[in-house]
mmCIF file of C-alpha atoms in Angstrom:
data_model
loop_
_atom_site.group_PDB
_atom_site.id
_atom_site.type_symbol
_atom_site.label_atom_id
_atom_site.label_comp_id
_atom_site.label_asym_id
_atom_site.label_seq_id
_atom_site.Cartn_x
_atom_site.Cartn_y
_atom_site.Cartn_z
ATOM 1 C CA MET A 1 0.000 0.000 0.000
ATOM 2 C CA ARG A 2 1.215 3.513 -0.855
ATOM 3 C CA ILE A 3 0.776 5.881 2.103
ATOM 4 C CA VAL A 4 1.265 9.633 1.921
ATOM 5 C CA LEU A 5 2.363 10.821 5.353
ATOM 6 C CA GLY A 6 1.679 14.517 5.820
ATOM 7 C CA ILE A 7 3.652 16.138 8.621
ATOM 8 C CA GLY A 8 2.546 19.421 10.203
ATOM 9 C CA GLY A 9 4.824 21.942 11.862
ATOM 10 C CA GLY A 10 4.607 21.026 15.533
ATOM 11 C CA ILE A 11 6.916 19.598 18.169
ATOM 12 C CA ALA A 12 5.115 16.258 17.797
ATOM 13 C CA ALA A 13 6.672 15.908 14.322
ATOM 14 C CA TYR A 14 9.333 13.688 15.891
ATOM 15 C CA LYS A 15 6.621 11.090 16.579
ATOM 16 C CA ALA A 16 5.766 11.082 12.881
ATOM 17 C CA ALA A 17 9.238 9.669 12.216
ATOM 18 C CA LEU A 18 8.362 6.725 14.468
ATOM 19 C CA LEU A 19 5.011 6.381 12.686
ATOM 20 C CA LEU A 20 6.789 6.295 9.318
ATOM 21 C CA ARG A 21 9.012 3.484 10.567
ATOM 22 C CA LEU A 22 5.985 1.498 11.762
ATOM 23 C CA PHE A 23 4.385 1.776 8.323
ATOM 24 C CA THR A 24 7.520 0.763 6.423
ATOM 25 C CA GLU A 25 8.184 -2.164 8.768
ATOM 26 C CA SER A 26 4.698 -3.411 7.876
ATOM 27 C CA GLY A 27 5.710 -3.484 4.205
ATOM 28 C CA HIS A 28 4.077 -0.246 3.055
ATOM 29 C CA THR A 29 5.609 2.411 0.817
ATOM 30 C CA VAL A 30 5.545 5.761 2.614
ATOM 31 C CA VAL A 31 5.898 9.131 0.893
ATOM 32 C CA PRO A 32 6.601 11.867 3.476
ATOM 33 C CA VAL A 33 5.096 15.262 2.612
ATOM 34 C CA PRO A 34 6.093 17.731 5.333
ATOM 35 C CA THR A 35 5.132 21.376 5.491
ATOM 36 C CA GLU A 36 7.876 23.996 5.489
ATOM 37 C CA ALA A 37 7.256 24.499 9.207
ATOM 38 C CA ALA A 38 7.612 20.751 9.844
ATOM 39 C CA LEU A 39 11.128 20.828 8.401
ATOM 40 C CA ARG A 40 12.114 23.251 11.161
ATOM 41 C CA PHE A 41 11.428 20.458 13.669
ATOM 42 C CA VAL A 42 12.648 17.413 11.698
ATOM 43 C CA GLY A 43 14.767 17.950 8.581
ATOM 44 C CA ALA A 44 14.376 16.484 5.109
ATOM 45 C CA PRO A 45 17.379 14.105 5.432
ATOM 46 C CA THR A 46 15.586 12.257 8.253
ATOM 47 C CA TRP A 47 12.415 11.770 6.206
ATOM 48 C CA GLU A 48 14.363 10.704 3.119
ATOM 49 C CA ALA A 49 16.561 8.267 5.052
ATOM 50 C CA LEU A 50 13.608 6.615 6.790
ATOM 51 C CA SER A 51 11.388 6.401 3.700
ATOM 52 C CA GLY A 52 13.792 6.062 0.795
ATOM 53 C CA GLN A 53 11.693 8.738 -0.950
ATOM 54 C CA ARG A 54 12.624 12.200 -2.151
ATOM 55 C CA VAL A 55 11.074 14.886 0.048
ATOM 56 C CA SER A 56 9.558 18.132 -1.172
ATOM 57 C CA THR A 57 7.188 20.794 0.114
ATOM 58 C CA ASP A 58 6.895 22.857 -3.068
ATOM 59 C CA VAL A 59 4.176 22.554 -5.719
ATOM 60 C CA PHE A 60 6.752 23.730 -8.292
ATOM 61 C CA ASP A 61 9.054 20.790 -7.631
ATOM 62 C CA ARG A 62 8.951 18.072 -10.325
ATOM 63 C CA VAL A 63 6.498 20.066 -12.433
ATOM 64 C CA ASP A 64 7.114 17.701 -15.366
ATOM 65 C CA GLU A 65 5.493 14.936 -13.286
ATOM 66 C CA VAL A 66 2.632 17.202 -12.098
ATOM 67 C CA ASN A 67 3.758 16.110 -8.641
ATOM 68 C CA HIS A 68 1.232 18.262 -6.735
ATOM 69 C CA VAL A 69 -1.559 16.159 -8.250
ATOM 70 C CA HIS A 70 0.233 12.849 -8.733
ATOM 71 C CA GLN A 71 0.936 12.271 -5.048
ATOM 72 C CA GLY A 72 -2.733 12.440 -4.172
ATOM 73 C CA GLN A 73 -3.842 10.356 -7.149
ATOM 74 C CA ALA A 74 -1.331 7.598 -6.416
ATOM 75 C CA ALA A 75 -2.058 7.324 -2.695
ATOM 76 C CA ASP A 76 -3.983 4.427 -1.190
ATOM 77 C CA LEU A 77 -4.108 6.211 2.160
ATOM 78 C CA VAL A 78 -3.237 9.697 3.433
ATOM 79 C CA VAL A 79 -2.281 10.227 7.075
ATOM 80 C CA VAL A 80 -1.593 13.690 8.498
ATOM 81 C CA ALA A 81 0.292 13.526 11.784
ATOM 82 C CA PRO A 82 0.710 15.833 13.511
ATOM 83 C CA ALA A 83 -2.199 17.873 12.185
ATOM 84 C CA THR A 84 -1.696 21.359 13.604
ATOM 85 C CA ALA A 85 -4.456 23.916 14.095
ATOM 86 C CA ASP A 86 -3.247 25.814 11.030
ATOM 87 C CA LEU A 87 -3.126 22.683 8.882
ATOM 88 C CA LEU A 88 -6.627 21.621 9.958
ATOM 89 C CA ALA A 89 -7.926 25.075 9.038
ATOM 90 C CA ARG A 90 -6.292 25.063 5.604
ATOM 91 C CA ALA A 91 -7.483 21.544 4.840
ATOM 92 C CA ALA A 92 -11.041 22.253 6.028
ATOM 93 C CA HIS A 93 -11.348 25.268 3.735
ATOM 94 C CA GLY A 94 -9.708 23.765 0.671
ATOM 95 C CA HIS A 95 -6.508 25.809 0.609
ATOM 96 C CA ALA A 96 -3.880 24.676 -1.884
ATOM 97 C CA ASP A 97 -0.770 26.648 -0.989
ATOM 98 C CA ASP A 98 1.806 23.877 -0.579
ATOM 99 C CA LEU A 99 2.403 20.282 -1.663
ATOM 100 C CA LEU A 100 0.544 18.759 1.291
ATOM 101 C CA THR A 101 -2.681 20.746 0.880
ATOM 102 C CA THR A 102 -2.739 20.166 -2.896
ATOM 103 C CA THR A 103 -2.233 16.455 -2.232
ATOM 104 C CA LEU A 104 -5.203 16.466 0.137
ATOM 105 C CA LEU A 105 -7.370 18.087 -2.542
ATOM 106 C CA ALA A 106 -6.213 15.712 -5.278
ATOM 107 C CA THR A 107 -6.652 12.412 -3.449
ATOM 108 C CA ARG A 108 -9.644 10.099 -3.426
ATOM 109 C CA ALA A 109 -7.991 7.842 -0.847
ATOM 110 C CA PRO A 110 -9.137 7.682 2.787
ATOM 111 C CA VAL A 111 -7.678 10.558 4.813
ATOM 112 C CA LEU A 112 -6.918 10.453 8.535
ATOM 113 C CA PHE A 113 -5.902 13.479 10.592
ATOM 114 C CA ALA A 114 -4.178 13.047 13.966
ATOM 115 C CA PRO A 115 -4.330 16.469 15.670
ATOM 116 C CA ALA A 116 -1.688 17.759 18.058
ATOM 117 C CA MET A 117 -1.725 21.162 19.756
ATOM 118 C CA HIS A 118 -2.163 22.776 23.155
ATOM 119 C CA THR A 119 -5.442 22.174 24.969
ATOM 120 C CA GLU A 120 -6.685 25.741 24.609
ATOM 121 C CA MET A 121 -6.138 25.580 20.863
ATOM 122 C CA TRP A 122 -7.831 22.197 20.487
ATOM 123 C CA LEU A 123 -10.894 23.355 22.439
ATOM 124 C CA ASN A 124 -11.154 26.658 20.583
ATOM 125 C CA PRO A 125 -14.503 26.867 18.733
ATOM 126 C CA ALA A 126 -12.740 27.727 15.460
ATOM 127 C CA VAL A 127 -10.651 24.550 15.604
ATOM 128 C CA GLN A 128 -13.674 22.445 16.542
ATOM 129 C CA ALA A 129 -15.609 23.942 13.611
ATOM 130 C CA ASN A 130 -12.763 23.012 11.256
ATOM 131 C CA VAL A 131 -12.698 19.469 12.639
ATOM 132 C CA ALA A 132 -16.461 19.193 12.112
ATOM 133 C CA GLN A 133 -16.058 20.441 8.538
ATOM 134 C CA LEU A 134 -13.385 17.852 7.756
ATOM 135 C CA ARG A 135 -15.577 15.090 9.167
ATOM 136 C CA ALA A 136 -18.500 16.364 7.105
ATOM 137 C CA HIS A 137 -16.259 16.001 4.051
ATOM 138 C CA GLY A 138 -15.863 12.323 4.921
ATOM 139 C CA HIS A 139 -12.400 12.480 6.481
ATOM 140 C CA THR A 140 -11.459 10.836 9.773
ATOM 141 C CA VAL A 141 -10.154 13.095 12.544
ATOM 142 C CA LEU A 142 -8.864 11.286 15.621
ATOM 143 C CA GLU A 143 -9.365 12.704 19.078
ATOM 144 C CA PRO A 144 -6.016 13.820 20.522
ATOM 145 C CA ALA A 145 -4.680 12.035 23.578
ATOM 146 C CA ASP A 146 -4.917 13.555 27.049
ATOM 147 C CA GLY A 147 -1.499 13.936 28.662
ATOM 148 C CA ARG A 148 1.748 15.871 28.926
ATOM 149 C CA LEU A 149 2.199 18.631 26.354
ATOM 150 C CA THR A 150 5.103 20.955 25.656
ATOM 151 C CA GLY A 151 6.513 22.429 28.854
ATOM 152 C CA PRO A 152 4.571 21.955 32.097
ATOM 153 C CA ASP A 153 1.146 21.872 30.417
ATOM 154 C CA SER A 154 -1.058 18.789 30.386
ATOM 155 C CA GLY A 155 -4.475 18.040 28.896
ATOM 156 C CA PRO A 156 -6.204 16.983 25.689
ATOM 157 C CA GLY A 157 -4.131 17.882 22.629
ATOM 158 C CA ARG A 158 -1.282 15.400 22.743
ATOM 159 C CA LEU A 159 -0.610 13.443 19.541
ATOM 160 C CA PRO A 160 -1.756 9.829 20.048
ATOM 161 C CA GLU A 161 1.085 7.338 20.233
ATOM 162 C CA PRO A 162 2.377 6.196 16.810
ATOM 163 C CA GLU A 163 0.982 2.679 17.298
ATOM 164 C CA VAL A 164 -2.504 4.108 17.892
ATOM 165 C CA VAL A 165 -2.331 6.269 14.760
ATOM 166 C CA ARG A 166 -1.003 3.359 12.702
ATOM 167 C CA ASP A 167 -3.759 1.010 13.828
ATOM 168 C CA ALA A 168 -6.482 3.592 13.177
ATOM 169 C CA ALA A 169 -5.069 4.405 9.744
ATOM 170 C CA LEU A 170 -4.770 0.786 8.658
ATOM 171 C CA ARG A 171 -8.274 0.039 9.881
ATOM 172 C CA LEU A 172 -9.520 2.967 7.827
ATOM 173 C CA ALA A 173 -7.810 1.535 4.768
ATOM 174 C CA GLY A 174 -9.147 -1.956 5.489
ATOM 175 C CA ASP A 175 -5.625 -3.261 5.998
ATOM 176 C CA GLY A 176 -5.171 -3.431 9.736
ATOM 177 C CA GLY A 177 -6.669 -3.686 13.182
ATOM 178 C CA ALA A 178 -8.258 -7.121 13.287
ATOM 179 C CA PRO A 179 -8.221 -8.370 9.650
ATOM 180 C CA ASP A 180 -9.830 -11.631 10.705
ATOM 181 C CA GLY A 181 -12.102 -10.027 13.296
ATOM 182 C CA PRO A 182 -15.837 -10.661 13.160
ATOM 183 C CA LEU A 183 -16.539 -7.091 12.034
ATOM 184 C CA ALA A 184 -13.610 -6.689 9.634
ATOM 185 C CA GLY A 185 -14.589 -4.582 6.651
ATOM 186 C CA THR A 186 -17.692 -3.092 8.281
ATOM 187 C CA ARG A 187 -18.551 0.451 9.319
ATOM 188 C CA VAL A 188 -20.171 0.802 12.727
ATOM 189 C CA LEU A 189 -21.913 3.875 14.135
ATOM 190 C CA VAL A 190 -22.254 4.062 17.924
ATOM 191 C CA SER A 191 -23.940 6.857 19.860
ATOM 192 C CA ALA A 192 -23.074 7.342 23.523
ATOM 193 C CA GLY A 193 -23.592 9.637 26.488
ATOM 194 C CA GLY A 194 -26.426 11.856 27.615
ATOM 195 C CA THR A 195 -27.830 14.797 25.679
ATOM 196 C CA ARG A 196 -28.304 18.176 27.349
ATOM 197 C CA GLU A 197 -31.181 20.488 26.448
ATOM 198 C CA PRO A 198 -30.487 24.138 27.393
ATOM 199 C CA LEU A 199 -32.980 26.132 29.453
ATOM 200 C CA ASP A 200 -30.905 29.292 29.512
ATOM 201 C CA PRO A 201 -27.179 30.108 29.141
ATOM 202 C CA VAL A 202 -26.291 28.255 32.376
ATOM 203 C CA ARG A 203 -28.939 25.543 32.923
ATOM 204 C CA PHE A 204 -29.992 22.466 31.014
ATOM 205 C CA LEU A 205 -32.201 19.384 31.212
ATOM 206 C CA GLY A 206 -30.045 16.266 31.271
ATOM 207 C CA ASN A 207 -29.761 12.736 32.568
ATOM 208 C CA ARG A 208 -27.403 10.537 34.569
ATOM 209 C CA SER A 209 -25.767 8.736 31.645
ATOM 210 C CA SER A 210 -21.954 8.579 31.832
ATOM 211 C CA GLY A 211 -21.516 7.183 28.310
ATOM 212 C CA LYS A 212 -19.325 4.338 29.603
ATOM 213 C CA GLN A 213 -21.342 1.582 27.944
ATOM 214 C CA GLY A 214 -21.480 3.245 24.535
ATOM 215 C CA VAL A 215 -17.760 4.036 24.634
ATOM 216 C CA ALA A 216 -17.028 0.407 25.566
ATOM 217 C CA ILE A 217 -19.134 -0.773 22.604
ATOM 218 C CA ALA A 218 -17.233 1.537 20.248
ATOM 219 C CA ALA A 219 -13.917 0.151 21.519
ATOM 220 C CA ALA A 220 -15.133 -3.450 21.227
ATOM 221 C CA ALA A 221 -16.312 -2.860 17.646
ATOM 222 C CA ARG A 222 -12.933 -1.312 16.836
ATOM 223 C CA ASP A 223 -11.137 -4.317 18.288
ATOM 224 C CA ALA A 224 -13.374 -6.592 16.182
ATOM 225 C CA GLY A 225 -12.002 -4.936 13.044
ATOM 226 C CA ALA A 226 -14.696 -2.351 12.286
ATOM 227 C CA ALA A 227 -14.198 1.253 11.224
ATOM 228 C CA VAL A 228 -16.083 3.026 14.026
ATOM 229 C CA THR A 229 -17.747 6.427 14.233
ATOM 230 C CA LEU A 230 -18.692 7.459 17.770
ATOM 231 C CA VAL A 231 -21.307 10.206 18.055
ATOM 232 C CA ALA A 232 -20.666 11.442 21.570
ATOM 233 C CA ALA A 233 -23.036 13.464 23.711
ATOM 234 C CA HIS A 234 -21.974 14.334 27.275
ATOM 235 C CA LEU A 235 -19.412 11.753 28.420
ATOM 236 C CA GLU A 236 -17.805 11.113 31.785
ATOM 237 C CA THR A 237 -15.214 8.757 30.353
ATOM 238 C CA PRO A 238 -12.388 9.228 27.812
ATOM 239 C CA VAL A 239 -13.137 8.459 24.181
ATOM 240 C CA PRO A 240 -11.305 5.414 22.793
ATOM 241 C CA ALA A 241 -8.373 5.850 20.462
ATOM 242 C CA GLY A 242 -8.684 4.663 16.901
ATOM 243 C CA VAL A 243 -12.306 5.690 16.336
ATOM 244 C CA GLU A 244 -13.756 8.734 14.623
ATOM 245 C CA VAL A 245 -15.521 10.945 17.163
ATOM 246 C CA VAL A 246 -18.296 13.428 16.385
ATOM 247 C CA HIS A 247 -19.446 15.556 19.329
ATOM 248 C CA ALA A 248 -23.102 16.454 19.831
ATOM 249 C CA GLY A 249 -24.679 18.332 22.721
ATOM 250 C CA THR A 250 -28.437 18.318 22.200
ATOM 251 C CA ALA A 251 -30.793 15.675 20.880
ATOM 252 C CA GLU A 252 -31.182 17.563 17.606
ATOM 253 C CA GLN A 253 -27.415 17.811 17.145
ATOM 254 C CA LEU A 254 -27.093 14.110 17.861
ATOM 255 C CA ARG A 255 -29.892 13.360 15.387
ATOM 256 C CA ARG A 256 -28.173 15.252 12.573
ATOM 257 C CA ALA A 257 -24.825 13.586 13.253
ATOM 258 C CA CYS A 258 -26.358 10.110 13.405
ATOM 259 C CA VAL A 259 -28.417 10.531 10.235
ATOM 260 C CA ARG A 260 -25.295 11.670 8.393
ATOM 261 C CA ALA A 261 -23.083 8.858 9.690
ATOM 262 C CA ALA A 262 -25.751 6.143 9.359
ATOM 263 C CA ALA A 263 -25.936 6.694 5.604
ATOM 264 C CA ARG A 264 -22.628 4.824 5.236
ATOM 265 C CA ALA A 265 -22.839 2.444 8.209
ATOM 266 C CA ASP A 266 -23.408 -1.312 8.158
ATOM 267 C CA VAL A 267 -24.337 -1.341 11.840
ATOM 268 C CA VAL A 268 -25.909 1.353 14.009
ATOM 269 C CA VAL A 269 -25.884 1.052 17.813
ATOM 270 C CA MET A 270 -27.935 3.766 19.507
ATOM 271 C CA ALA A 271 -26.599 3.591 23.059
ATOM 272 C CA ALA A 272 -26.921 7.325 23.816
ATOM 273 C CA ALA A 273 -29.373 8.499 26.468
ATOM 274 C CA VAL A 274 -31.368 10.959 24.384
ATOM 275 C CA ALA A 275 -33.681 13.420 26.120
ATOM 276 C CA ASP A 276 -37.326 12.785 25.234
ATOM 277 C CA TYR A 277 -38.210 16.456 25.678
ATOM 278 C CA ARG A 278 -36.598 19.891 25.375
ATOM 279 C CA PRO A 279 -37.696 23.346 26.493
ATOM 280 C CA ALA A 280 -40.008 25.024 23.981
ATOM 281 C CA ARG A 281 -37.978 28.226 24.391
ATOM 282 C CA ILE A 282 -34.390 28.867 25.458
ATOM 283 C CA ALA A 283 -34.003 32.019 27.528
ATOM 284 C CA ASP A 284 -31.390 34.502 26.309
ATOM 285 C CA ALA A 285 -30.410 35.350 29.889
ATOM 286 C CA LYS A 286 -30.283 33.386 33.112
ATOM 287 C CA LEU A 287 -33.789 32.755 34.446
ATOM 288 C CA LYS A 288 -34.401 34.588 37.727
ATOM 289 C CA LYS A 289 -36.582 33.630 40.667
ATOM 290 C CA ALA A 290 -39.922 35.417 40.617
ATOM 291 C CA GLU A 291 -40.042 38.176 43.228
ATOM 292 C CA ASP A 292 -43.570 37.125 44.246
ATOM 293 C CA GLY A 293 -42.352 33.609 45.062
ATOM 294 C CA SER A 294 -44.423 31.931 42.339
ATOM 295 C CA ASN A 295 -43.196 28.744 40.696
ATOM 296 C CA PRO A 296 -42.048 28.897 37.071
ATOM 297 C CA VAL A 297 -43.972 27.091 34.369
ATOM 298 C CA LEU A 298 -41.742 25.203 31.937
ATOM 299 C CA GLU A 299 -43.199 24.245 28.553
ATOM 300 C CA LEU A 300 -41.610 21.173 26.972
ATOM 301 C CA VAL A 301 -41.786 19.857 23.426
ATOM 302 C CA ARG A 302 -41.018 16.345 22.240
ATOM 303 C CA ASN A 303 -37.615 15.621 20.731
ATOM 304 C CA PRO A 304 -37.356 13.594 17.516
ATOM 305 C CA ASP A 305 -37.309 9.797 17.833
ATOM 306 C CA ILE A 306 -33.860 9.243 16.366
ATOM 307 C CA LEU A 307 -33.875 5.444 16.409
ATOM 308 C CA LYS A 308 -37.274 5.279 14.702
ATOM 309 C CA GLU A 309 -36.116 7.778 12.087
ATOM 310 C CA LEU A 310 -33.000 5.703 11.350
ATOM 311 C CA VAL A 311 -35.147 2.577 11.015
ATOM 312 C CA ASP A 312 -37.463 4.383 8.573
ATOM 313 C CA LEU A 313 -34.505 5.706 6.550
ATOM 314 C CA ARG A 314 -32.991 2.226 6.419
ATOM 315 C CA ASN A 315 -36.250 0.689 5.247
ATOM 316 C CA THR A 316 -36.939 3.388 2.664
ATOM 317 C CA ALA A 317 -33.453 3.070 1.176
ATOM 318 C CA ARG A 318 -33.598 -0.731 1.476
ATOM 319 C CA ARG A 319 -30.172 -0.812 3.074
ATOM 320 C CA ARG A 320 -28.718 -4.037 4.413
ATOM 321 C CA GLN A 321 -28.128 -2.427 7.793
ATOM 322 C CA LEU A 322 -28.393 -3.787 11.326
ATOM 323 C CA LEU A 323 -29.976 -1.416 13.850
ATOM 324 C CA VAL A 324 -29.529 -1.900 17.594
ATOM 325 C CA GLY A 325 -31.454 0.182 20.097
ATOM 326 C CA PHE A 326 -31.029 0.664 23.837
ATOM 327 C CA ALA A 327 -33.787 0.968 26.411
ATOM 328 C CA ALA A 328 -32.969 2.208 29.899
ATOM 329 C CA GLU A 329 -36.058 1.228 31.874
ATOM 330 C CA THR A 330 -37.083 1.623 35.508
ATOM 331 C CA GLY A 331 -40.374 -0.268 35.351
ATOM 332 C CA ASP A 332 -43.295 0.837 37.510
ATOM 333 C CA ALA A 333 -45.781 -0.618 40.017
ATOM 334 C CA GLU A 334 -47.510 -2.644 37.300
ATOM 335 C CA THR A 335 -44.940 -3.330 34.586
ATOM 336 C CA ASP A 336 -41.395 -4.672 34.747
ATOM 337 C CA PRO A 337 -38.542 -3.233 32.602
ATOM 338 C CA LEU A 338 -38.474 -6.150 30.155
ATOM 339 C CA THR A 339 -42.148 -5.762 29.324
ATOM 340 C CA PHE A 340 -41.552 -2.101 28.523
ATOM 341 C CA GLY A 341 -38.559 -3.195 26.446
ATOM 342 C CA ARG A 342 -40.547 -5.708 24.401
ATOM 343 C CA ARG A 343 -43.125 -3.048 23.592
ATOM 344 C CA LYS A 344 -40.406 -0.616 22.598
ATOM 345 C CA LEU A 345 -38.790 -3.179 20.283
ATOM 346 C CA VAL A 346 -42.041 -3.468 18.329
ATOM 347 C CA ARG A 347 -42.659 0.281 18.334
ATOM 348 C CA LYS A 348 -39.169 1.223 17.155
ATOM 349 C CA GLY A 349 -38.783 -1.481 14.518
ATOM 350 C CA CYS A 350 -35.074 -2.078 15.174
ATOM 351 C CA ASP A 351 -33.427 -5.507 14.872
ATOM 352 C CA LEU A 352 -32.102 -5.810 18.422
ATOM 353 C CA LEU A 353 -32.949 -3.942 21.606
ATOM 354 C CA ALA A 354 -30.645 -3.990 24.641
ATOM 355 C CA VAL A 355 -32.658 -3.421 27.822
ATOM 356 C CA ASN A 356 -31.165 -2.484 31.162
ATOM 357 C CA HIS A 357 -32.812 -1.763 34.480
ATOM 358 C CA VAL A 358 -31.692 1.687 35.581
ATOM 359 C CA GLY A 359 -32.044 3.961 38.570
ATOM 360 C CA GLU A 360 -30.078 6.377 40.737
ATOM 361 C CA ASN A 361 -27.771 3.620 41.974
ATOM 362 C CA LEU A 362 -28.162 1.241 39.031
ATOM 363 C CA VAL A 363 -26.045 1.166 35.842
ATOM 364 C CA PHE A 364 -25.474 4.922 35.422
ATOM 365 C CA GLY A 365 -21.824 5.672 36.103
ATOM 366 C CA GLN A 366 -21.141 2.140 37.348
ATOM 367 C CA ASP A 367 -18.463 -0.141 35.909
ATOM 368 C CA THR A 368 -20.698 -3.233 35.827
ATOM 369 C CA THR A 369 -24.043 -3.771 34.174
ATOM 370 C CA THR A 370 -26.609 -6.290 32.967
ATOM 371 C CA LEU A 371 -28.220 -6.146 29.530
ATOM 372 C CA THR A 372 -31.011 -8.282 28.155
ATOM 373 C CA VAL A 373 -30.892 -8.425 24.357
ATOM 374 C CA LEU A 374 -34.275 -8.766 22.647
ATOM 375 C CA SER A 375 -34.601 -9.800 19.009
ATOM 376 C CA ALA A 376 -37.215 -8.671 16.482
ATOM 377 C CA ALA A 377 -36.700 -11.978 14.657
ATOM 378 C CA GLY A 378 -37.845 -13.897 17.724
ATOM 379 C CA ALA A 379 -34.482 -15.313 18.808
ATOM 380 C CA PRO A 380 -34.228 -16.237 22.505
ATOM 381 C CA GLU A 381 -33.506 -13.406 24.914
ATOM 382 C CA GLN A 382 -29.816 -13.116 25.754
ATOM 383 C CA VAL A 383 -28.508 -11.857 29.095
ATOM 384 C CA LEU A 384 -25.101 -10.182 29.166
ATOM 385 C CA GLU A 385 -23.632 -9.222 32.524
ATOM 386 C CA GLY A 386 -20.323 -8.241 34.038
ATOM 387 C CA SER A 387 -18.028 -5.290 33.416
ATOM 388 C CA LYS A 388 -19.160 -2.848 30.763
ATOM 389 C CA THR A 389 -16.182 -3.942 28.667
ATOM 390 C CA ASP A 390 -17.225 -7.604 28.878
ATOM 391 C CA VAL A 391 -20.843 -6.744 28.107
ATOM 392 C CA ALA A 392 -19.748 -4.648 25.137
ATOM 393 C CA ARG A 393 -17.711 -7.541 23.746
ATOM 394 C CA GLY A 394 -20.663 -9.871 24.189
ATOM 395 C CA LEU A 395 -22.961 -7.454 22.372
ATOM 396 C CA VAL A 396 -20.465 -7.002 19.526
ATOM 397 C CA ALA A 397 -20.241 -10.783 19.151
ATOM 398 C CA ARG A 398 -24.041 -10.921 18.917
ATOM 399 C CA ILE A 399 -24.034 -8.090 16.375
ATOM 400 C CA ALA A 400 -21.477 -9.926 14.239
ATOM 401 C CA GLN A 401 -23.667 -13.027 14.329
ATOM 402 C CA GLU A 402 -26.778 -11.057 13.360
ATOM 403 C CA LEU A 403 -24.930 -9.131 10.628
ATOM 404 C CA ALA A 404 -23.761 -12.376 9.055
ATOM 405 C CA GLY A 405 -27.411 -13.437 8.882
ATOM 406 C CA VAL A 406 -28.440 -10.115 7.303
ATOM 407 C CA ARG A 407 -25.806 -10.488 4.590
ATOM 408 C CA ALA A 408 -26.586 -14.140 3.969
ATOM 409 C CA GLY A 409 -30.243 -13.274 3.421
ATOM 410 C CA ALA A 410 -29.499 -10.374 1.065
#
């Protein structure tokens, strides 16, 4: 496989040299394309010695070969590591002012960006908007690692370790991760965490979901060989390396992200805790207590049923797609959680529904859980229990089994 390795101008460029070595040791041809700024951190002789390829940054180099287009056309995979804030911005807006950005515009190969910058820069709304734009273009942008940065600083923004970037890149190209895994060659969408519906600039309606189970499912699907997109609402756990992450705050934001990602997914797992209702109006300023002591009246409107919408879209497009829903149920004085779950399975129209019994001291935020998997096809109910990692692996194994049946019946 021919891999173009784009290198941005950041201190983490030294890790890109280790990444290059990992690729070449796996038998791949690597063409380094650094920016001018990157060469101030690691010089051209290093890239040429490690790759055996001539290094250039200039679109006017090798004009007779139309090199600024050829590199992108010939690539099977493009990896940009480190992807600096400036490089993300130029790529997101289609700039073509050096060999790397022209290569990005000219390629039809999968593209993976591995960002690296200080925490404040990574969290800046402009950078997050550029990341969202790149993902909307179909590119994969990894979440940076959380750890030691340049100097005494620490936080999210650290370039993931070279092995993590390599594994994510090869999975994206269908040439790595778990080539014999049960989900090899599939695209999996997982939603996780709890949505938050704003009341005013400081308050919101939310829920107790930590996102641990959805994150564990995303990691288990990754380990099974799938290319994973994680649509993340509010999380109280780190996102897994090697998966594409799309952040969403409200139910509507999560809906848009899921509809977009589901269009190219083989499997959809809706594990997020989505608010059923949102305030009809969001106050522009913080709501104050009434001076007369009266209680406020809050008008709520129903949020869209995302799982049902995805089922309808799947059926309308006649996609061979497996849809898995989640039902967090408390039961009541007359009905147990599983009965509610069975009704929901029929109402939603999904293929599998994972039901768990929840409450203030049950499941939410805990490291262990119990899921009962219900099947629309009438298969026996399956109970998965243990750590959330073990339960996630059990659910992924069930998904692989069901997906094989979907494809066999196509």
